[in-house]
Amino acid sequence: MKILLVEDDLEQLEPMQTALSEFGYWVDGIEDGKIAQWLMTQKEYDLLILDWMLPKVSGLELCRQYRNAL
């Protein structure tokens, strides 16, 4: 399973990414909404885990864009 994890707080991002990876998931851990936006156009993900309050592009906007692209 491919997961896009977007969280701007490194103290939360790193342990979540590590835990998911240890369970065998393929995880892209990103701190910035704009970079996540670009990645969503380059790769297919099975699951998005989004912080709502991200720099540059909010998690809510990322979710809307991803759903509209399907």
Short mmCIF file of N, CA and C in Angstrom, two decimals:
data_model
loop_
_atom_site.label_atom_id
_atom_site.label_comp_id
_atom_site.label_asym_id
_atom_site.label_seq_id
_atom_site.Cartn_x
_atom_site.Cartn_y
_atom_site.Cartn_z
N MET A 1 0.85 -1.17 0.00
CA MET A 1 0.00 0.00 0.00
C MET A 1 0.90 1.24 0.00
N LYS A 2 0.56 2.18 -0.85
CA LYS A 2 1.31 3.44 -0.95
C LYS A 2 0.55 4.53 -0.21
N ILE A 3 1.27 5.20 0.70
CA ILE A 3 0.66 6.22 1.55
C ILE A 3 1.39 7.54 1.36
N LEU A 4 0.62 8.61 1.22
CA LEU A 4 1.17 9.95 1.26
C LEU A 4 0.81 10.54 2.62
N LEU A 5 1.84 10.80 3.43
CA LEU A 5 1.68 11.35 4.76
C LEU A 5 2.18 12.79 4.73
N VAL A 6 1.30 13.74 5.00
CA VAL A 6 1.66 15.15 4.94
C VAL A 6 1.41 15.78 6.31
N GLU A 7 2.50 16.17 6.96
CA GLU A 7 2.45 16.76 8.30
C GLU A 7 3.61 17.73 8.42
N ASP A 8 3.31 18.98 8.78
CA ASP A 8 4.37 19.99 8.85
C ASP A 8 5.15 19.96 10.16
N ASP A 9 4.71 19.22 11.15
CA ASP A 9 5.41 19.10 12.43
C ASP A 9 6.28 17.83 12.40
N LEU A 10 7.60 18.03 12.34
CA LEU A 10 8.52 16.89 12.24
C LEU A 10 8.43 15.95 13.44
N GLU A 11 8.08 16.48 14.60
CA GLU A 11 7.94 15.63 15.79
C GLU A 11 6.78 14.64 15.65
N GLN A 12 5.85 14.93 14.78
CA GLN A 12 4.75 14.00 14.51
C GLN A 12 5.00 13.21 13.23
N LEU A 13 5.57 13.86 12.22
CA LEU A 13 5.78 13.22 10.93
C LEU A 13 6.74 12.02 11.03
N GLU A 14 7.89 12.23 11.63
CA GLU A 14 8.91 11.18 11.64
C GLU A 14 8.46 9.89 12.35
N PRO A 15 7.87 9.96 13.56
CA PRO A 15 7.43 8.70 14.18
C PRO A 15 6.30 8.00 13.42
N MET A 16 5.38 8.78 12.84
CA MET A 16 4.29 8.16 12.06
C MET A 16 4.85 7.48 10.82
N GLN A 17 5.77 8.15 10.13
CA GLN A 17 6.36 7.57 8.93
C GLN A 17 7.14 6.30 9.27
N THR A 18 7.90 6.34 10.34
CA THR A 18 8.67 5.18 10.77
C THR A 18 7.76 4.01 11.12
N ALA A 19 6.72 4.27 11.90
CA ALA A 19 5.80 3.21 12.30
C ALA A 19 5.11 2.58 11.09
N LEU A 20 4.63 3.40 10.18
CA LEU A 20 3.95 2.87 8.99
C LEU A 20 4.92 2.06 8.13
N SER A 21 6.14 2.54 8.01
CA SER A 21 7.14 1.82 7.22
C SER A 21 7.48 0.47 7.86
N GLU A 22 7.56 0.43 9.18
CA GLU A 22 7.84 -0.82 9.89
C GLU A 22 6.74 -1.85 9.70
N PHE A 23 5.54 -1.39 9.46
CA PHE A 23 4.43 -2.30 9.19
C PHE A 23 4.37 -2.72 7.72
N GLY A 24 5.33 -2.27 6.93
CA GLY A 24 5.43 -2.71 5.55
C GLY A 24 4.80 -1.79 4.53
N TYR A 25 4.34 -0.63 4.95
CA TYR A 25 3.76 0.31 4.00
C TYR A 25 4.84 1.15 3.34
N TRP A 26 4.61 1.53 2.10
CA TRP A 26 5.50 2.42 1.37
C TRP A 26 4.98 3.83 1.62
N VAL A 27 5.80 4.68 2.27
CA VAL A 27 5.32 5.98 2.74
C VAL A 27 6.19 7.11 2.21
N ASP A 28 5.53 8.11 1.60
CA ASP A 28 6.18 9.38 1.29
C ASP A 28 5.77 10.34 2.40
N GLY A 29 6.73 10.77 3.22
CA GLY A 29 6.46 11.72 4.28
C GLY A 29 6.88 13.12 3.85
N ILE A 30 5.94 14.03 3.79
CA ILE A 30 6.16 15.37 3.25
C ILE A 30 5.73 16.40 4.28
N GLU A 31 6.46 17.52 4.35
CA GLU A 31 6.16 18.58 5.31
C GLU A 31 5.40 19.76 4.71
N ASP A 32 5.22 19.79 3.42
CA ASP A 32 4.74 21.00 2.74
C ASP A 32 3.60 20.64 1.78
N GLY A 33 2.52 21.39 1.85
CA GLY A 33 1.37 21.13 0.99
C GLY A 33 1.66 21.28 -0.49
N LYS A 34 2.51 22.22 -0.86
CA LYS A 34 2.84 22.45 -2.28
C LYS A 34 3.60 21.26 -2.86
N ILE A 35 4.54 20.71 -2.10
CA ILE A 35 5.29 19.53 -2.56
C ILE A 35 4.34 18.33 -2.64
N ALA A 36 3.47 18.19 -1.67
CA ALA A 36 2.49 17.10 -1.70
C ALA A 36 1.59 17.21 -2.92
N GLN A 37 1.20 18.42 -3.24
CA GLN A 37 0.36 18.67 -4.41
C GLN A 37 1.06 18.17 -5.68
N TRP A 38 2.34 18.47 -5.82
CA TRP A 38 3.10 18.01 -6.98
C TRP A 38 3.22 16.48 -6.98
N LEU A 39 3.53 15.89 -5.82
CA LEU A 39 3.67 14.43 -5.74
C LEU A 39 2.39 13.71 -6.14
N MET A 40 1.25 14.28 -5.78
CA MET A 40 -0.03 13.65 -6.12
C MET A 40 -0.26 13.59 -7.62
N THR A 41 0.42 14.44 -8.38
CA THR A 41 0.29 14.37 -9.84
C THR A 41 1.29 13.40 -10.45
N GLN A 42 2.28 12.99 -9.67
CA GLN A 42 3.35 12.13 -10.18
C GLN A 42 3.16 10.66 -9.82
N LYS A 43 2.48 10.39 -8.72
CA LYS A 43 2.34 9.03 -8.21
C LYS A 43 0.88 8.76 -7.84
N GLU A 44 0.55 7.48 -7.77
CA GLU A 44 -0.77 7.07 -7.30
C GLU A 44 -0.64 6.58 -5.86
N TYR A 45 -1.54 7.03 -5.02
CA TYR A 45 -1.53 6.63 -3.61
C TYR A 45 -2.82 5.90 -3.28
N ASP A 46 -2.70 4.94 -2.36
CA ASP A 46 -3.86 4.21 -1.87
C ASP A 46 -4.51 4.94 -0.69
N LEU A 47 -3.70 5.75 0.01
CA LEU A 47 -4.19 6.44 1.19
C LEU A 47 -3.46 7.76 1.35
N LEU A 48 -4.21 8.81 1.68
CA LEU A 48 -3.63 10.10 2.02
C LEU A 48 -3.90 10.35 3.50
N ILE A 49 -2.86 10.71 4.24
CA ILE A 49 -3.01 11.14 5.63
C ILE A 49 -2.55 12.59 5.66
N LEU A 50 -3.50 13.49 5.87
CA LEU A 50 -3.23 14.92 5.70
C LEU A 50 -3.50 15.72 6.97
N ASP A 51 -2.55 16.56 7.31
CA ASP A 51 -2.78 17.58 8.32
C ASP A 51 -3.59 18.68 7.64
N TRP A 52 -4.61 19.20 8.27
CA TRP A 52 -5.44 20.23 7.63
C TRP A 52 -4.69 21.54 7.48
N MET A 53 -3.88 21.91 8.47
CA MET A 53 -3.25 23.23 8.48
C MET A 53 -1.79 23.11 8.04
N LEU A 54 -1.59 23.09 6.74
CA LEU A 54 -0.25 22.95 6.16
C LEU A 54 0.19 24.27 5.54
N PRO A 55 1.50 24.46 5.44
CA PRO A 55 1.97 25.66 4.73
C PRO A 55 1.70 25.57 3.23
N LYS A 56 1.39 26.66 2.64
CA LYS A 56 1.21 26.87 1.20
C LYS A 56 -0.10 26.31 0.65
N VAL A 57 -0.39 25.03 0.85
CA VAL A 57 -1.66 24.43 0.40
C VAL A 57 -2.20 23.60 1.56
N SER A 58 -3.42 23.87 1.98
CA SER A 58 -3.99 23.16 3.14
C SER A 58 -4.28 21.70 2.81
N GLY A 59 -4.36 20.90 3.86
CA GLY A 59 -4.72 19.50 3.69
C GLY A 59 -6.11 19.34 3.11
N LEU A 60 -7.02 20.22 3.49
CA LEU A 60 -8.37 20.17 2.95
C LEU A 60 -8.36 20.41 1.45
N GLU A 61 -7.59 21.39 1.01
CA GLU A 61 -7.49 21.67 -0.43
C GLU A 61 -6.83 20.50 -1.16
N LEU A 62 -5.82 19.89 -0.57
CA LEU A 62 -5.19 18.71 -1.19
C LEU A 62 -6.20 17.58 -1.37
N CYS A 63 -7.01 17.37 -0.35
CA CYS A 63 -8.04 16.33 -0.41
C CYS A 63 -9.03 16.61 -1.53
N ARG A 64 -9.49 17.84 -1.62
CA ARG A 64 -10.43 18.23 -2.68
C ARG A 64 -9.82 18.01 -4.08
N GLN A 65 -8.59 18.43 -4.23
CA GLN A 65 -7.93 18.29 -5.53
C GLN A 65 -7.76 16.83 -5.92
N TYR A 66 -7.38 16.00 -4.95
CA TYR A 66 -7.19 14.59 -5.22
C TYR A 66 -8.50 13.91 -5.61
N ARG A 67 -9.55 14.23 -4.90
CA ARG A 67 -10.86 13.64 -5.21
C ARG A 67 -11.36 14.08 -6.58
N ASN A 68 -11.15 15.34 -6.93
CA ASN A 68 -11.58 15.84 -8.22
C ASN A 68 -10.79 15.22 -9.39
N ALA A 69 -9.56 14.82 -9.10
CA ALA A 69 -8.72 14.24 -10.15
C ALA A 69 -9.08 12.79 -10.45
N LEU A 70 -9.82 12.16 -9.55
CA LEU A 70 -10.18 10.73 -9.74
C LEU A 70 -11.25 10.55 -10.78
#
